[in-house]
Short mmCIF file of C-alpha atoms in Angstrom, two decimals:
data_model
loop_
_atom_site.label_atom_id
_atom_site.label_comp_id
_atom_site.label_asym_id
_atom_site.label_seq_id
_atom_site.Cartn_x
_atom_site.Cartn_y
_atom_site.Cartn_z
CA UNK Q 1 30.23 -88.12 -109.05
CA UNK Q 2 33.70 -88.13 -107.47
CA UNK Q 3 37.22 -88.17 -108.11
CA UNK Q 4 39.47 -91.09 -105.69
CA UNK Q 5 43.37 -90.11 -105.33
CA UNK Q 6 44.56 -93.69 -104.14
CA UNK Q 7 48.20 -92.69 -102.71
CA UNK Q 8 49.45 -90.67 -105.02
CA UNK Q 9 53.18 -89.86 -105.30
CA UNK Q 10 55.15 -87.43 -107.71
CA UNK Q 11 58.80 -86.81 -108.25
CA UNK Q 12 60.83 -84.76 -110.12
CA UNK Q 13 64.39 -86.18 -110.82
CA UNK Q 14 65.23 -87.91 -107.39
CA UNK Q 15 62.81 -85.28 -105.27
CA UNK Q 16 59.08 -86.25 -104.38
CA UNK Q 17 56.45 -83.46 -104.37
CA UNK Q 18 54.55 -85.25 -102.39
CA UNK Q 19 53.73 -88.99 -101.71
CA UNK Q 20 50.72 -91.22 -100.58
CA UNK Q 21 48.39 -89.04 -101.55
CA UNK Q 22 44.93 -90.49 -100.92
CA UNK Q 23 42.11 -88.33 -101.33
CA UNK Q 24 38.58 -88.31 -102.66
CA UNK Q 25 36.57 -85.13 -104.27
CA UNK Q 26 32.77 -84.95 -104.68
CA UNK Q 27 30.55 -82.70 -106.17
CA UNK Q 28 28.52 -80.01 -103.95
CA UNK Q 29 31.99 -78.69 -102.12
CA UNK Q 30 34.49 -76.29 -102.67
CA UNK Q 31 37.92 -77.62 -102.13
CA UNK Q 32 41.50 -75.59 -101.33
CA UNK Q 33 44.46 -77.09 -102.37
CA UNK Q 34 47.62 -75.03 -100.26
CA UNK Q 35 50.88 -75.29 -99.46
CA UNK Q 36 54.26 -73.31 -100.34
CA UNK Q 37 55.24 -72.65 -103.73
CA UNK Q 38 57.03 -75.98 -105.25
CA UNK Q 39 55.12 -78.22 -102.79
CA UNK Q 40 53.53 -79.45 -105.55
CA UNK Q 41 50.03 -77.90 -105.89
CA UNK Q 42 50.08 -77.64 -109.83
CA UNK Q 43 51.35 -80.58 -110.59
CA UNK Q 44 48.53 -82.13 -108.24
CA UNK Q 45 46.13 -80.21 -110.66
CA UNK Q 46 48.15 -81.26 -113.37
CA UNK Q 47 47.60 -85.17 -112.76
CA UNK Q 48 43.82 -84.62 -112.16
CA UNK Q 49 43.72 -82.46 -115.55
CA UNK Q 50 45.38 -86.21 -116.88
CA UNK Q 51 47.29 -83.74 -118.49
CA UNK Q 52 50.54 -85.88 -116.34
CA UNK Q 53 50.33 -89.41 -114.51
CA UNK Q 54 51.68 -89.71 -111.69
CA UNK Q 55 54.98 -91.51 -110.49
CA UNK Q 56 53.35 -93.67 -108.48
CA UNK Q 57 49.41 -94.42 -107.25
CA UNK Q 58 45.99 -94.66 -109.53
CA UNK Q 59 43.49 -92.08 -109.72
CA UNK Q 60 39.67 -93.29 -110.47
CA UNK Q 61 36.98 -90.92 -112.25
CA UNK Q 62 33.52 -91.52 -111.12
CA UNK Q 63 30.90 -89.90 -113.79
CA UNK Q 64 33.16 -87.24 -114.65
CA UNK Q 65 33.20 -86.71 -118.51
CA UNK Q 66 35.21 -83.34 -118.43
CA UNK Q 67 37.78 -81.25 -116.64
CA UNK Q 68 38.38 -77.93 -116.98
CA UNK Q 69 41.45 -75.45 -115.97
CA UNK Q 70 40.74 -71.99 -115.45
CA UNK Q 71 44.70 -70.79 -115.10
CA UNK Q 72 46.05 -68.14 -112.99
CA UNK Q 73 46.41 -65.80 -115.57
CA UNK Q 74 42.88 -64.30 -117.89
CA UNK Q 75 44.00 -65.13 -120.78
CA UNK Q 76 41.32 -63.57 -123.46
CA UNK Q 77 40.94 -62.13 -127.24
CA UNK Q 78 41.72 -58.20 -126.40
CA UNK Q 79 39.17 -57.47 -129.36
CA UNK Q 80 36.16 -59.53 -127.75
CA UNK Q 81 33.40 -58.57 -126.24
CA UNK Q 82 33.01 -60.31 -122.73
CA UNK Q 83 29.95 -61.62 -123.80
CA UNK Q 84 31.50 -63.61 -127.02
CA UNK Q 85 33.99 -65.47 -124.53
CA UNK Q 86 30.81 -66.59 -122.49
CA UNK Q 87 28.93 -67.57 -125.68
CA UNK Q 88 31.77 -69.28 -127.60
CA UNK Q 89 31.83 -72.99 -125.70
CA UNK Q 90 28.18 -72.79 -126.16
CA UNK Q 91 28.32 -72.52 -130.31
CA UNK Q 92 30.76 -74.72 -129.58
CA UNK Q 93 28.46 -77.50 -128.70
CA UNK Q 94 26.34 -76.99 -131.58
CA UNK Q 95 23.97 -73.76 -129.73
CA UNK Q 96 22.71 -71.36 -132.60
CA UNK Q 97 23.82 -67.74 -131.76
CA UNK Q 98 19.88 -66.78 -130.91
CA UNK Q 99 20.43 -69.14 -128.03
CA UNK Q 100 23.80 -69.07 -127.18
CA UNK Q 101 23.58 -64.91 -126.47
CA UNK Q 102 20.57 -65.06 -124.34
CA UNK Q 103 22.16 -67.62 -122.25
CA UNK Q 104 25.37 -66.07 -122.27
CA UNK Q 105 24.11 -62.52 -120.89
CA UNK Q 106 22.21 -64.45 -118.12
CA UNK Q 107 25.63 -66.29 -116.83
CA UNK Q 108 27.63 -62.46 -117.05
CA UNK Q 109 24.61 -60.95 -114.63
CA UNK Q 110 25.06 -64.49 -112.10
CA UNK Q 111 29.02 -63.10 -111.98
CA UNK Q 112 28.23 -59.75 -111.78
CA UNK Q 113 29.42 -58.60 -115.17
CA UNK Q 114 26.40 -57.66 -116.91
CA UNK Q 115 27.47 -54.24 -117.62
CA UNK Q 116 30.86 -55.40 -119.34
CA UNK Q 117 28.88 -57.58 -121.74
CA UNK Q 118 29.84 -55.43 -125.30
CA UNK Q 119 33.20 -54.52 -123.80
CA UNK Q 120 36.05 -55.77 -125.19
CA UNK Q 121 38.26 -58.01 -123.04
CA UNK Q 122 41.33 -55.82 -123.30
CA UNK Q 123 38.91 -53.03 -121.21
CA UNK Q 124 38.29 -54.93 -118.30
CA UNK Q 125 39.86 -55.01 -115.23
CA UNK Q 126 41.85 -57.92 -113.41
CA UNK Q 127 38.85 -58.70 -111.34
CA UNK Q 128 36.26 -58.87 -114.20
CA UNK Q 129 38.73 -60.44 -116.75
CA UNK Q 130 39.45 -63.44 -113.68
CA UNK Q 131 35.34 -63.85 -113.07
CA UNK Q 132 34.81 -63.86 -117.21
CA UNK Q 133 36.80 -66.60 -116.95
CA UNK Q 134 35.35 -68.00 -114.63
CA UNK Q 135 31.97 -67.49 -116.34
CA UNK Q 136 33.25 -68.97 -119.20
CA UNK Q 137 33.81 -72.15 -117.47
CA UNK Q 138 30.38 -72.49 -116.34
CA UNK Q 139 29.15 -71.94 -120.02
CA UNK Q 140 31.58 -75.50 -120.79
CA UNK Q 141 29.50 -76.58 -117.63
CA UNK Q 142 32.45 -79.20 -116.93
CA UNK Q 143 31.87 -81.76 -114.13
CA UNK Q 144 35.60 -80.79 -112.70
CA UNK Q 145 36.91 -77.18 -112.26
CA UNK Q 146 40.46 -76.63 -111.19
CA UNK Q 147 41.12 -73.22 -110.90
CA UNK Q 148 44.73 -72.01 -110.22
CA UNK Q 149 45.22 -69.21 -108.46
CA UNK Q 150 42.46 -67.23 -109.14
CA UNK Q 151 43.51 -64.37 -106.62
CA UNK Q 152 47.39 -64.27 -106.99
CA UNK Q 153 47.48 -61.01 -109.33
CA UNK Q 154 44.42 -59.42 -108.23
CA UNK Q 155 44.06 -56.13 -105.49
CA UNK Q 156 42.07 -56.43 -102.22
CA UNK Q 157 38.77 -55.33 -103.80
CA UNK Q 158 39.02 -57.26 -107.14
CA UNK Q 159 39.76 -60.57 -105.27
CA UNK Q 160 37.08 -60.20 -102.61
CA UNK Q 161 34.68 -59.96 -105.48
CA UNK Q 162 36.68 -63.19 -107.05
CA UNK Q 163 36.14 -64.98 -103.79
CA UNK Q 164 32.38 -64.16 -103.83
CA UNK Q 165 31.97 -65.78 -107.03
CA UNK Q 166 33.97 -68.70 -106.41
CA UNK Q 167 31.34 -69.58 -103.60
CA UNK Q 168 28.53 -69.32 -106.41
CA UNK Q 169 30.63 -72.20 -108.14
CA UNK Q 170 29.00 -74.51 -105.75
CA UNK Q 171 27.03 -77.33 -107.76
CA UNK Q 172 26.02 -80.60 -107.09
CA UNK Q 173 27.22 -81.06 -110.55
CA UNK Q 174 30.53 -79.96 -110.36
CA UNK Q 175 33.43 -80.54 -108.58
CA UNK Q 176 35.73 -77.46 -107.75
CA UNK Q 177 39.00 -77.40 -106.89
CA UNK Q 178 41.09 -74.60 -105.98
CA UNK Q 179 44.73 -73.94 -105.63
CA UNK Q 180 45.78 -70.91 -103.88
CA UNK Q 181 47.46 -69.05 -101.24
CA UNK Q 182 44.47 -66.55 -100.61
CA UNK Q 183 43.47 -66.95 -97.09
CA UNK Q 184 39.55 -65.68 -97.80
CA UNK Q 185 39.92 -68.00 -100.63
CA UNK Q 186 40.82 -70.83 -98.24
CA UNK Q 187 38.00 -69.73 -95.62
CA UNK Q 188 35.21 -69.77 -98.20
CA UNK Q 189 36.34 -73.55 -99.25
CA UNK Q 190 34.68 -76.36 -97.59
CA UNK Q 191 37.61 -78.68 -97.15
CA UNK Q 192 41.49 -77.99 -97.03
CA UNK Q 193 44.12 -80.01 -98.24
CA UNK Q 194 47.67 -78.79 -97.50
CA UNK Q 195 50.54 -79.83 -99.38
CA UNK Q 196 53.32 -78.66 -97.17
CA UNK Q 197 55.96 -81.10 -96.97
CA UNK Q 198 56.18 -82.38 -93.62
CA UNK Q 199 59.71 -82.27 -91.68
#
């Protein structure tokens, strides 16, 4: 499972984000994708998404089916239990409910949210509304994550606890990548790739 970047280049108008980009992601590590704002980092997510091609290179999926964003903002149903947002991409696939709850409640305790399982969505905090989401995810068990920003709004405390369960996202099924400016986001990561344009 991997993802190959062969030097990739994207411009706006006449100005290049960023060019000759060649990279390759594999499952198993956490990866940290830096760099000022406007150097470029969602737009990088953006091509890997295929949600954009690129202005110039090729970029090559290796047995990876799905990608999922988790954006920088928890976006949820206020009236929802956490629990339901967990559950939902597994009826999705076809799960009955009697499965799909079980299995839900067992991902909210691996992110720490067991306790906010019949609470709606509009009563959690920014920390537990950023980790539902990020629970949520591993219910679509995609075999890319790209997660934007998953610290930017947070406090000290709720983004420590977002850190922690970023690590957990470790799979030898998955490949994560992060964007972010966090610096205990960018310590926990196993690689680094910087984006800052170089003078």
């Amino acid at each position: 499972m991997r993802i190959e970047l062969a030097a990739i280049g994207h411009q706006f108008a006449d100005q290049w984000l960023f060019q000759g980009l060649s990279l390759t992601f594999e499952a198993d590590r956490l990866y940290a994708l830096v760099g000022p704002s406007g150097s470029g980092k969602s737009t990088l997510l953006s091509i890997i998404a295929s949600m954009i091609s690129p202005t110039e290179g090729s970029i090559t999926f290796e047995r990876v089916d799905e990608v999922f964003w988790v954006f920088q903002t928890a976006n949820g149903v206020p009236a929802r239990s956490a629990a339901d947002h967990v559950a939902l991409p597994l009826l999705a696939q076809g799960m009955d409910r009697t499965v799909a709850d079980p299995i839900a409640h067992d991902i909210l305790h691996r992110f720490g949210l067991g306790a906010t399982a019949d609470r709606p969505f509009k009563s959690l905090s920014g920390g537990e509304a950023q980790r539902l989401m990020l629970a949520r995810a591993m219910a679509r068990d995609p075999q890319c994550l790209l997660i934007d920003e998953p610290t930017a709004q947070l406090d000290r405390t709720s983004a420590a606890s977002v850190t922690t369960t970023l690590i957990n996202l470790r799979s030898s099924s998955r490949i994560t990548i992060v964007a972010t400016h966090d610096q205990s986001v960018i310590d926990a990561c196993d690689s680094v790739i910087d984006l800052t344009p170089q003078t």
